[in-house]
PDB file of C-alpha atoms and ligand atoms in Angstrom:
ATOM      1  CA  MET H 298       0.000   0.000   0.000  1.00 38.00           C
ATOM      2  CA  GLN H 299       2.986   2.332   0.121  1.00 40.00           C
ATOM      3  CA  GLU H 300       2.251   3.985  -3.277  1.00 43.00           C
ATOM      4  CA  ALA H 301      -1.480   4.526  -2.857  1.00 43.00           C
ATOM      5  CA  VAL H 302      -1.196   8.152  -1.776  1.00 45.00           C
ATOM      6  CA  ALA H 303       0.376   9.294  -5.013  1.00 46.00           C
ATOM      7  CA  SER H 304      -2.444   8.243  -7.290  1.00 47.00           C
ATOM      8  CA  VAL H 305      -5.465  10.468  -7.836  1.00 50.00           C
ATOM      9  CA  GLU H 306      -8.301   9.177  -9.984  1.00 49.00           C
ATOM     10  CA  PRO H 307      -8.027  11.483 -13.014  1.00 54.00           C
ATOM     11  CA  MET H 308     -11.767  11.529 -13.591  1.00 55.00           C
ATOM     12  CA  ASP H 309     -12.343  13.152 -10.198  1.00 78.00           C
ATOM     13  CA  LEU H 310     -10.560  16.182 -11.544  1.00 89.00           C
ATOM     14  CA  THR H 311     -12.097  19.084 -13.418  1.00 95.00           C
ATOM     15  CA  LEU H 312     -11.512  19.645 -17.118  1.00 97.00           C
ATOM     16  CA  ARG H 313      -9.097  22.448 -16.246  1.00 97.00           C
ATOM     17  CA  GLU H 314      -7.109  20.184 -13.936  1.00 97.00           C
ATOM     18  CA  ARG H 315      -6.943  17.362 -16.449  1.00 97.00           C
ATOM     19  CA  TYR H 316      -5.908  19.733 -19.225  1.00 98.00           C
ATOM     20  CA  ASP H 317      -3.198  21.331 -17.082  1.00 98.00           C
ATOM     21  CA  ALA H 318      -1.967  17.932 -15.914  1.00 97.00           C
ATOM     22  CA  ILE H 319      -1.604  16.688 -19.504  1.00 98.00           C
ATOM     23  CA  ARG H 320       0.201  19.871 -20.546  1.00 98.00           C
ATOM     24  CA  GLN H 321       2.532  19.392 -17.605  1.00 98.00           C
ATOM     25  CA  ARG H 322       3.208  15.768 -18.523  1.00 98.00           C
ATOM     26  CA  ILE H 323       3.882  16.779 -22.138  1.00 98.00           C
ATOM     27  CA  ALA H 324       6.354  19.406 -20.927  1.00 98.00           C
ATOM     28  CA  THR H 325       8.098  16.934 -18.639  1.00 98.00           C
ATOM     29  CA  ALA H 326       8.343  14.324 -21.403  1.00 98.00           C
ATOM     30  CA  ALA H 327       9.712  16.940 -23.816  1.00 98.00           C
ATOM     31  CA  ILE H 328      12.381  18.111 -21.392  1.00 98.00           C
ATOM     32  CA  ARG H 329      13.330  14.540 -20.575  1.00 98.00           C
ATOM     33  CA  ALA H 330      13.819  13.975 -24.316  1.00 97.00           C
ATOM     34  CA  GLY H 331      15.993  17.099 -24.549  1.00 97.00           C
ATOM     35  CA  ARG H 332      13.370  19.136 -26.367  1.00 97.00           C
ATOM     36  CA  LYS H 333      11.367  22.268 -25.724  1.00 98.00           C
ATOM     37  CA  PRO H 334       7.800  21.874 -24.421  1.00 97.00           C
ATOM     38  CA  GLU H 335       6.566  24.537 -26.858  1.00 97.00           C
ATOM     39  CA  HIS H 336       7.785  22.418 -29.755  1.00 97.00           C
ATOM     40  CA  ILE H 337       5.219  19.727 -28.999  1.00 98.00           C
ATOM     41  CA  MET H 338       1.744  20.468 -30.307  1.00 98.00           C
ATOM     42  CA  LEU H 339      -1.199  19.125 -28.339  1.00 98.00           C
ATOM     43  CA  VAL H 340      -4.256  18.303 -30.430  1.00 98.00           C
ATOM     44  CA  VAL H 341      -7.212  17.779 -28.101  1.00 98.00           C
ATOM     45  CA  VAL H 342      -9.382  15.058 -29.613  1.00 98.00           C
ATOM     46  CA  THR H 343     -12.988  16.101 -29.108  1.00 97.00           C
ATOM     47  CA  LYS H 344     -14.856  13.099 -30.497  1.00 95.00           C
ATOM     48  CA  SER H 345     -16.406  12.404 -27.090  1.00 94.00           C
ATOM     49  CA  ALA H 346     -16.498  15.990 -25.829  1.00 96.00           C
ATOM     50  CA  THR H 347     -19.551  18.107 -25.230  1.00 95.00           C
ATOM     51  CA  PRO H 348     -19.742  21.490 -26.982  1.00 94.00           C
ATOM     52  CA  GLU H 349     -19.441  23.104 -23.518  1.00 95.00           C
ATOM     53  CA  GLN H 350     -16.134  21.344 -22.940  1.00 97.00           C
ATOM     54  CA  ILE H 351     -14.784  22.561 -26.273  1.00 97.00           C
ATOM     55  CA  ARG H 352     -15.819  26.127 -25.466  1.00 95.00           C
ATOM     56  CA  GLU H 353     -14.159  25.839 -22.083  1.00 96.00           C
ATOM     57  CA  LEU H 354     -10.929  24.622 -23.693  1.00 97.00           C
ATOM     58  CA  ILE H 355     -11.078  27.572 -26.094  1.00 95.00           C
ATOM     59  CA  SER H 356     -11.435  29.874 -23.102  1.00 92.00           C
ATOM     60  CA  TYR H 357      -8.094  28.512 -21.782  1.00 94.00           C
ATOM     61  CA  GLY H 358      -6.585  29.638 -25.074  1.00 93.00           C
ATOM     62  CA  HIS H 359      -6.440  26.180 -26.623  1.00 97.00           C
ATOM     63  CA  GLN H 360      -6.543  26.260 -30.435  1.00 97.00           C
ATOM     64  CA  ASP H 361      -5.934  22.782 -31.861  1.00 98.00           C
ATOM     65  CA  PHE H 362      -8.755  20.254 -31.907  1.00 98.00           C
ATOM     66  CA  GLY H 363      -9.067  16.885 -33.596  1.00 98.00           C
ATOM     67  CA  GLU H 364     -12.021  14.909 -34.901  1.00 98.00           C
ATOM     68  CA  SER H 365     -11.973  11.407 -36.343  1.00 97.00           C
ATOM     69  CA  ARG H 366     -15.170  11.559 -38.420  1.00 97.00           C
ATOM     70  CA  VAL H 367     -15.961  14.099 -41.088  1.00 98.00           C
ATOM     71  CA  GLN H 368     -19.660  14.198 -40.221  1.00 97.00           C
ATOM     72  CA  GLN H 369     -18.887  15.157 -36.654  1.00 97.00           C
ATOM     73  CA  LEU H 370     -16.202  17.604 -37.751  1.00 97.00           C
ATOM     74  CA  ILE H 371     -18.837  19.415 -39.847  1.00 97.00           C
ATOM     75  CA  GLN H 372     -21.197  19.691 -36.859  1.00 96.00           C
ATOM     76  CA  ARG H 373     -18.506  20.704 -34.417  1.00 95.00           C
ATOM     77  CA  ALA H 374     -17.002  23.291 -36.699  1.00 96.00           C
ATOM     78  CA  ALA H 375     -20.421  24.865 -37.256  1.00 95.00           C
ATOM     79  CA  GLN H 376     -21.231  24.984 -33.527  1.00 94.00           C
ATOM     80  CA  ILE H 377     -17.872  26.396 -32.613  1.00 95.00           C
ATOM     81  CA  ASP H 378     -17.888  28.909 -35.467  1.00 93.00           C
ATOM     82  CA  GLU H 379     -21.094  30.356 -34.118  1.00 91.00           C
ATOM     83  CA  TYR H 380     -19.545  30.603 -30.696  1.00 92.00           C
ATOM     84  CA  LEU H 381     -16.407  32.265 -32.059  1.00 93.00           C
ATOM     85  CA  ILE H 382     -18.501  34.832 -33.925  1.00 91.00           C
ATOM     86  CA  ARG H 383     -20.317  35.690 -30.690  1.00 89.00           C
ATOM     87  CA  LEU H 384     -17.007  35.904 -28.832  1.00 86.00           C
ATOM     88  CA  ARG H 385     -15.664  38.249 -31.444  1.00 88.00           C
ATOM     89  CA  GLU H 386     -18.685  40.517 -31.127  1.00 89.00           C
ATOM     90  CA  LEU H 387     -18.380  40.479 -27.360  1.00 86.00           C
ATOM     91  CA  ARG H 388     -14.658  40.966 -27.005  1.00 82.00           C
ATOM     92  CA  GLY H 389     -13.750  42.506 -30.302  1.00 82.00           C
ATOM     93  CA  SER H 390     -10.775  40.165 -30.567  1.00 76.00           C
ATOM     94  CA  ALA H 391     -10.516  37.197 -32.845  1.00 75.00           C
ATOM     95  CA  THR H 392      -9.796  33.751 -31.483  1.00 83.00           C
ATOM     96  CA  GLU H 393      -8.651  31.376 -34.163  1.00 89.00           C
ATOM     97  CA  ILE H 394      -8.984  27.647 -33.782  1.00 95.00           C
ATOM     98  CA  ARG H 395      -7.664  24.869 -36.006  1.00 97.00           C
ATOM     99  CA  TRP H 396      -9.359  21.575 -36.770  1.00 98.00           C
ATOM    100  CA  HIS H 397      -7.325  18.448 -37.363  1.00 98.00           C
ATOM    101  CA  MET H 398      -8.840  15.539 -39.259  1.00 98.00           C
ATOM    102  CA  ILE H 399      -7.402  12.406 -37.668  1.00 98.00           C
ATOM    103  CA  GLY H 400      -9.671   9.565 -38.804  1.00 97.00           C
ATOM    104  CA  SER H 401     -10.376   7.718 -42.024  1.00 94.00           C
ATOM    105  CA  ILE H 402     -12.104   9.717 -44.739  1.00 96.00           C
ATOM    106  CA  GLN H 403     -14.614   8.361 -47.226  1.00 93.00           C
ATOM    107  CA  ARG H 404     -14.159   9.674 -50.729  1.00 91.00           C
ATOM    108  CA  ASN H 405     -17.470  11.507 -50.798  1.00 94.00           C
ATOM    109  CA  LYS H 406     -16.492  13.456 -47.661  1.00 97.00           C
ATOM    110  CA  VAL H 407     -13.104  14.647 -48.869  1.00 97.00           C
ATOM    111  CA  ARG H 408     -14.358  18.032 -50.017  1.00 96.00           C
ATOM    112  CA  LYS H 409     -15.691  18.884 -46.565  1.00 97.00           C
ATOM    113  CA  ALA H 410     -12.620  17.524 -44.816  1.00 97.00           C
ATOM    114  CA  VAL H 411     -10.389  19.712 -46.968  1.00 97.00           C
ATOM    115  CA  GLU H 412     -12.574  22.744 -46.419  1.00 96.00           C
ATOM    116  CA  LEU H 413     -12.586  22.461 -42.642  1.00 97.00           C
ATOM    117  CA  SER H 414      -9.185  21.079 -41.686  1.00 97.00           C
ATOM    118  CA  ARG H 415      -5.938  22.838 -41.090  1.00 97.00           C
ATOM    119  CA  LEU H 416      -4.097  19.532 -41.158  1.00 98.00           C
ATOM    120  CA  ILE H 417      -5.248  16.111 -42.334  1.00 98.00           C
ATOM    121  CA  HIS H 418      -3.326  13.486 -40.338  1.00 98.00           C
ATOM    122  CA  SER H 419      -4.882  10.414 -41.890  1.00 97.00           C
ATOM    123  CA  VAL H 420      -3.928  10.102 -45.549  1.00 97.00           C
ATOM    124  CA  ASP H 421      -3.741   6.340 -45.838  1.00 95.00           C
ATOM    125  CA  SER H 422      -3.682   5.773 -49.588  1.00 94.00           C
ATOM    126  CA  LEU H 423      -2.482   7.350 -52.788  1.00 95.00           C
ATOM    127  CA  ARG H 424      -6.073   7.412 -53.989  1.00 95.00           C
ATOM    128  CA  LEU H 425      -7.199   9.502 -51.046  1.00 96.00           C
ATOM    129  CA  ALA H 426      -4.253  11.845 -51.573  1.00 96.00           C
ATOM    130  CA  GLU H 427      -5.293  12.319 -55.199  1.00 96.00           C
ATOM    131  CA  GLU H 428      -8.837  13.166 -54.188  1.00 97.00           C
ATOM    132  CA  ILE H 429      -7.590  15.644 -51.575  1.00 97.00           C
ATOM    133  CA  HIS H 430      -5.340  17.164 -54.206  1.00 96.00           C
ATOM    134  CA  ILE H 431      -8.278  17.665 -56.578  1.00 95.00           C
ATOM    135  CA  GLN H 432     -10.412  19.252 -53.881  1.00 95.00           C
ATOM    136  CA  SER H 433      -7.716  21.603 -52.662  1.00 95.00           C
ATOM    137  CA  ALA H 434      -6.957  22.622 -56.250  1.00 92.00           C
ATOM    138  CA  ARG H 435     -10.587  23.760 -56.498  1.00 91.00           C
ATOM    139  CA  ARG H 436     -10.035  25.956 -53.489  1.00 88.00           C
ATOM    140  CA  GLU H 437      -6.770  27.236 -54.944  1.00 82.00           C
ATOM    141  CA  GLN H 438      -5.210  26.766 -51.548  1.00 85.00           C
ATOM    142  CA  PRO H 439      -2.735  24.010 -50.776  1.00 91.00           C
ATOM    143  CA  ILE H 440      -3.531  21.788 -47.812  1.00 96.00           C
ATOM    144  CA  ASP H 441      -1.145  20.276 -45.296  1.00 97.00           C
ATOM    145  CA  VAL H 442      -1.345  16.518 -44.870  1.00 97.00           C
ATOM    146  CA  LEU H 443       0.396  13.724 -43.015  1.00 98.00           C
ATOM    147  CA  LEU H 444       0.747  10.189 -44.275  1.00 97.00           C
ATOM    148  CA  GLU H 445      -0.637   7.614 -41.898  1.00 97.00           C
ATOM    149  CA  VAL H 446       1.850   4.802 -41.639  1.00 96.00           C
ATOM    150  CA  ASN H 447       1.276   1.309 -40.400  1.00 93.00           C
ATOM    151  CA  VAL H 448       4.802   0.403 -39.380  1.00 89.00           C
ATOM    152  CA  ALA H 449       3.725  -2.614 -37.388  1.00 78.00           C
ATOM    153  CA  GLY H 450       2.157  -4.027 -40.567  1.00 77.00           C
ATOM    154  CA  GLU H 451      -1.093  -4.849 -38.778  1.00 75.00           C
ATOM    155  CA  ALA H 452      -3.735  -6.084 -41.198  1.00 74.00           C
ATOM    156  CA  SER H 453      -6.516  -4.515 -39.140  1.00 69.00           C
ATOM    157  CA  LYS H 454      -5.036  -1.029 -39.248  1.00 74.00           C
ATOM    158  CA  HIS H 455      -5.341   1.804 -41.690  1.00 81.00           C
ATOM    159  CA  GLY H 456      -2.170   3.233 -43.010  1.00 90.00           C
ATOM    160  CA  ILE H 457       0.522   2.663 -45.536  1.00 93.00           C
ATOM    161  CA  THR H 458       3.025  -0.022 -44.731  1.00 90.00           C
ATOM    162  CA  GLY H 459       6.617   0.970 -44.047  1.00 85.00           C
ATOM    163  CA  ALA H 460       7.840  -0.473 -47.324  1.00 85.00           C
ATOM    164  CA  ALA H 461       5.377   1.522 -49.455  1.00 91.00           C
ATOM    165  CA  VAL H 462       5.767   4.851 -47.690  1.00 93.00           C
ATOM    166  CA  ARG H 463       8.777   6.111 -49.644  1.00 92.00           C
ATOM    167  CA  HIS H 464       6.998   5.527 -52.931  1.00 92.00           C
ATOM    168  CA  VAL H 465       3.784   7.217 -51.784  1.00 94.00           C
ATOM    169  CA  VAL H 466       5.612  10.205 -50.293  1.00 93.00           C
ATOM    170  CA  ALA H 467       7.444  10.698 -53.573  1.00 91.00           C
ATOM    171  CA  GLN H 468       4.108  10.704 -55.417  1.00 93.00           C
ATOM    172  CA  LEU H 469       2.576  13.199 -52.997  1.00 93.00           C
ATOM    173  CA  ASP H 470       5.579  15.411 -53.385  1.00 89.00           C
ATOM    174  CA  THR H 471       4.595  15.984 -57.019  1.00 91.00           C
ATOM    175  CA  MET H 472       1.091  17.225 -56.125  1.00 93.00           C
ATOM    176  CA  VAL H 473       1.269  21.002 -56.091  1.00 92.00           C
ATOM    177  CA  ASN H 474      -1.901  21.582 -54.089  1.00 93.00           C
ATOM    178  CA  LEU H 475      -0.890  19.318 -51.303  1.00 94.00           C
ATOM    179  CA  ARG H 476       1.963  19.742 -48.864  1.00 95.00           C
ATOM    180  CA  VAL H 477       3.139  16.530 -47.311  1.00 95.00           C
ATOM    181  CA  ARG H 478       4.264  17.678 -43.882  1.00 96.00           C
ATOM    182  CA  GLY H 479       5.169  14.396 -42.210  1.00 97.00           C
ATOM    183  CA  LEU H 480       3.853  11.154 -40.780  1.00 97.00           C
ATOM    184  CA  MET H 481       1.168   9.994 -38.405  1.00 98.00           C
ATOM    185  CA  CYS H 482       1.129   6.683 -36.635  1.00 96.00           C
ATOM    186  CA  MET H 483      -0.786   4.760 -34.009  1.00 95.00           C
ATOM    187  CA  ALA H 484       0.487   2.072 -31.673  1.00 93.00           C
ATOM    188  CA  PRO H 485      -1.069  -1.384 -32.004  1.00 90.00           C
ATOM    189  CA  LEU H 486      -4.029  -1.971 -29.697  1.00 86.00           C
ATOM    190  CA  VAL H 487      -2.344  -4.959 -28.143  1.00 86.00           C
ATOM    191  CA  GLY H 488       1.173  -5.488 -26.920  1.00 86.00           C
ATOM    192  CA  GLY H 489       1.355  -2.792 -24.281  1.00 90.00           C
ATOM    193  CA  ALA H 490       4.006  -0.198 -23.643  1.00 91.00           C
ATOM    194  CA  ALA H 491       6.959  -2.083 -25.127  1.00 92.00           C
ATOM    195  CA  VAL H 492       5.258  -2.627 -28.472  1.00 93.00           C
ATOM    196  CA  ALA H 493       4.017   0.979 -28.516  1.00 94.00           C
ATOM    197  CA  SER H 494       7.553   2.266 -27.966  1.00 96.00           C
ATOM    198  CA  GLN H 495       8.934   0.009 -30.673  1.00 95.00           C
ATOM    199  CA  THR H 496       6.272   1.213 -33.112  1.00 95.00           C
ATOM    200  CA  PHE H 497       6.985   4.865 -32.334  1.00 97.00           C
ATOM    201  CA  GLU H 498      10.736   4.334 -32.707  1.00 97.00           C
ATOM    202  CA  ARG H 499      10.245   2.753 -36.109  1.00 96.00           C
ATOM    203  CA  ALA H 500       7.945   5.526 -37.290  1.00 96.00           C
ATOM    204  CA  ALA H 501      10.439   8.131 -36.076  1.00 98.00           C
ATOM    205  CA  GLU H 502      13.243   6.385 -37.905  1.00 97.00           C
ATOM    206  CA  LEU H 503      11.230   6.358 -41.123  1.00 96.00           C
ATOM    207  CA  PHE H 504      10.363  10.028 -40.581  1.00 97.00           C
ATOM    208  CA  ARG H 505      14.036  11.015 -40.165  1.00 96.00           C
ATOM    209  CA  GLU H 506      15.044   8.964 -43.168  1.00 95.00           C
ATOM    210  CA  LEU H 507      12.432  10.639 -45.392  1.00 94.00           C
ATOM    211  CA  ARG H 508      13.348  14.029 -44.073  1.00 94.00           C
ATOM    212  CA  GLN H 509      17.004  13.485 -44.849  1.00 94.00           C
ATOM    213  CA  SER H 510      16.124  12.314 -48.327  1.00 92.00           C
ATOM    214  CA  GLY H 511      14.711  15.786 -48.921  1.00 89.00           C
ATOM    215  CA  VAL H 512      11.025  15.045 -49.557  1.00 86.00           C
ATOM    216  CA  GLY H 513       8.682  17.910 -48.904  1.00 79.00           C
ATOM    217  CA  GLY H 514      11.598  20.315 -48.854  1.00 79.00           C
ATOM    218  CA  SER H 515      11.969  22.022 -45.500  1.00 81.00           C
ATOM    219  CA  CYS H 516       8.260  21.455 -44.851  1.00 91.00           C
ATOM    220  CA  PHE H 517       8.527  17.795 -43.908  1.00 95.00           C
ATOM    221  CA  ASP H 518       8.648  18.414 -40.182  1.00 96.00           C
ATOM    222  CA  LEU H 519       5.612  16.945 -38.397  1.00 98.00           C
ATOM    223  CA  LEU H 520       5.413  13.618 -36.609  1.00 98.00           C
ATOM    224  CA  SER H 521       1.982  12.963 -35.114  1.00 98.00           C
ATOM    225  CA  MET H 522       1.901  10.086 -32.653  1.00 98.00           C
ATOM    226  CA  GLY H 523       0.801   9.382 -29.114  1.00 98.00           C
ATOM    227  CA  MET H 524      -2.655   9.297 -27.526  1.00 97.00           C
ATOM    228  CA  SER H 525      -3.924   9.336 -23.908  1.00 97.00           C
ATOM    229  CA  GLY H 526      -2.231   6.079 -22.983  1.00 96.00           C
ATOM    230  CA  ASP H 527       1.097   6.474 -24.725  1.00 97.00           C
ATOM    231  CA  PHE H 528       1.904  10.109 -25.532  1.00 98.00           C
ATOM    232  CA  GLU H 529       4.930  10.204 -23.250  1.00 98.00           C
ATOM    233  CA  GLN H 530       6.510   7.273 -25.068  1.00 97.00           C
ATOM    234  CA  ALA H 531       5.696   8.918 -28.389  1.00 98.00           C
ATOM    235  CA  ILE H 532       7.426  12.147 -27.322  1.00 98.00           C
ATOM    236  CA  ALA H 533      10.427  10.150 -26.122  1.00 98.00           C
ATOM    237  CA  ALA H 534      10.623   8.628 -29.614  1.00 98.00           C
ATOM    238  CA  GLY H 535      10.370  12.008 -31.350  1.00 98.00           C
ATOM    239  CA  ALA H 536       6.696  12.970 -31.783  1.00 98.00           C
ATOM    240  CA  ASN H 537       6.042  16.691 -32.125  1.00 98.00           C
ATOM    241  CA  ILE H 538       2.252  16.373 -32.301  1.00 98.00           C
ATOM    242  CA  VAL H 539       0.282  14.313 -29.776  1.00 98.00           C
ATOM    243  CA  ARG H 540      -3.449  13.610 -30.074  1.00 98.00           C
ATOM    244  CA  VAL H 541      -5.047  13.329 -26.654  1.00 98.00           C
ATOM    245  CA  GLY H 542      -8.754  12.726 -26.078  1.00 98.00           C
ATOM    246  CA  SER H 543     -10.044  10.762 -23.101  1.00 97.00           C
ATOM    247  CA  ALA H 544      -7.327  11.793 -20.629  1.00 97.00           C
ATOM    248  CA  ILE H 545      -8.504  15.396 -21.008  1.00 97.00           C
ATOM    249  CA  ILE H 546     -12.172  15.059 -21.943  1.00 96.00           C
ATOM    250  CA  GLY H 547     -12.942  12.208 -19.554  1.00 91.00           C
ATOM    251  CA  ALA H 548     -14.201   8.812 -20.594  1.00 73.00           C
ATOM    252  CA  SER H 549     -17.600   9.280 -18.957  1.00 55.00           C
ATOM    253  CA  ASP H 550     -18.844  11.556 -21.712  1.00 44.00           C
ATOM    254  CA  ILE H 551     -18.526   8.928 -24.439  1.00 45.00           C
ATOM    255  CA  ASP H 552     -21.869   7.299 -23.681  1.00 45.00           C
ATOM    256  CA  ALA H 553     -23.608  10.641 -23.470  1.00 43.00           C
ATOM    257  CA  SER H 554     -22.400  11.666 -26.914  1.00 43.00           C
ATOM    258  CA  PRO H 555     -25.182  11.658 -29.485  1.00 46.00           C
ATOM    259  CA  GLU H 556     -22.558  10.890 -32.104  1.00 45.00           C
ATOM    260  CA  SER H 557     -21.160   7.722 -30.582  1.00 41.00           C
ATOM    261  CA  GLY H 558     -22.998   5.415 -32.981  1.00 41.00           C
ATOM    262  CA  LEU H 559     -21.868   4.268 -36.384  1.00 41.00           C
ATOM    263  CA  PRO H 560     -21.921   6.677 -39.343  1.00 39.00           C
TER     264      PRO H 560
HETATM  265  C1  PLP Y 860      -9.633   8.889 -30.610  1.00 95.17           C
HETATM  266  C2  PLP Y 860      -8.333   9.117 -31.225  1.00 95.17           C
HETATM  267  C3  PLP Y 860      -7.275   9.678 -30.492  1.00 95.17           C
HETATM  268  C4  PLP Y 860      -7.382  10.015 -29.019  1.00 95.17           C
HETATM  269  O1  PLP Y 860      -7.473   8.853 -28.265  1.00 95.17           O
HETATM  270  P1  PLP Y 860      -7.502   8.893 -26.668  1.00 95.17           P
HETATM  271  O2  PLP Y 860      -7.065   7.547 -26.282  1.00 95.17           O
HETATM  272  O3  PLP Y 860      -8.906   9.206 -26.296  1.00 95.17           O
HETATM  273  O4  PLP Y 860      -6.555   9.947 -26.248  1.00 95.17           O
HETATM  274  C5  PLP Y 860      -6.084   9.915 -31.157  1.00 95.17           C
HETATM  275  N1  PLP Y 860      -5.928   9.607 -32.456  1.00 95.17           N
HETATM  276  C6  PLP Y 860      -6.917   9.067 -33.193  1.00 95.17           C
HETATM  277  C7  PLP Y 860      -6.666   8.757 -34.628  1.00 95.17           C
HETATM  278  C8  PLP Y 860      -8.145   8.805 -32.609  1.00 95.17           C
HETATM  279  O5  PLP Y 860      -9.129   8.256 -33.335  1.00 95.17           O
END
């Protein structure tokens, strides 16, 4: 029983306390890895958040939010836009927020995803990249994307396998309306901390290799990996974007979410 005092049930904490605690842990992990805390971007994943929670996070000054389904991204962005317009009228100052698309995208939803996202983390095929390229050409505004890699080679996972990544990156590099900014990866669901670390190390190695080969010019600089359960390991391996949902939002809201069903 000697360690019991140190542990506080995270869900007893307020949103503010959970958010601050995660920021603190990100900073500690960054420093431990010899990096600056401000060089790690936190994307708060809002798929199980209430609109009130998102507004509260915005009031802390948080700007980067992630959604894994386009349909929900559309709803969220509309709700939050309305709120931001009201804020602007009230305060006279503009608060900008950025949406990150982190989940798989059906072809018929690409247009919306491109329109609403600052960064698409989940490009998992050349075909999807081509569709994104077409849609961003229509907008005459290049979009930043990450390639989702499946370094563990899991059949159940989205993502491009390690062996195919170089080829796909080279293809994306020729698409003028699309900027390939780096890689995204997820740890396997099974295998625990050791397997997660191994996966992150391999993704980081691939990332460095591609970067050194000169793809994307000086723009190939983002490595998105790490979620609630493994973001510290991801930072240790070299992540500069982490995507954290439940550890900040709280797991209890998932059931209450009207969007928790299938598409
Ligand atoms: C849901 C999700 C996350 C966040 O997961 P948590 O475990 O809730 O932090 C991160 N990345 C992707 C792609 C997700 O779908």
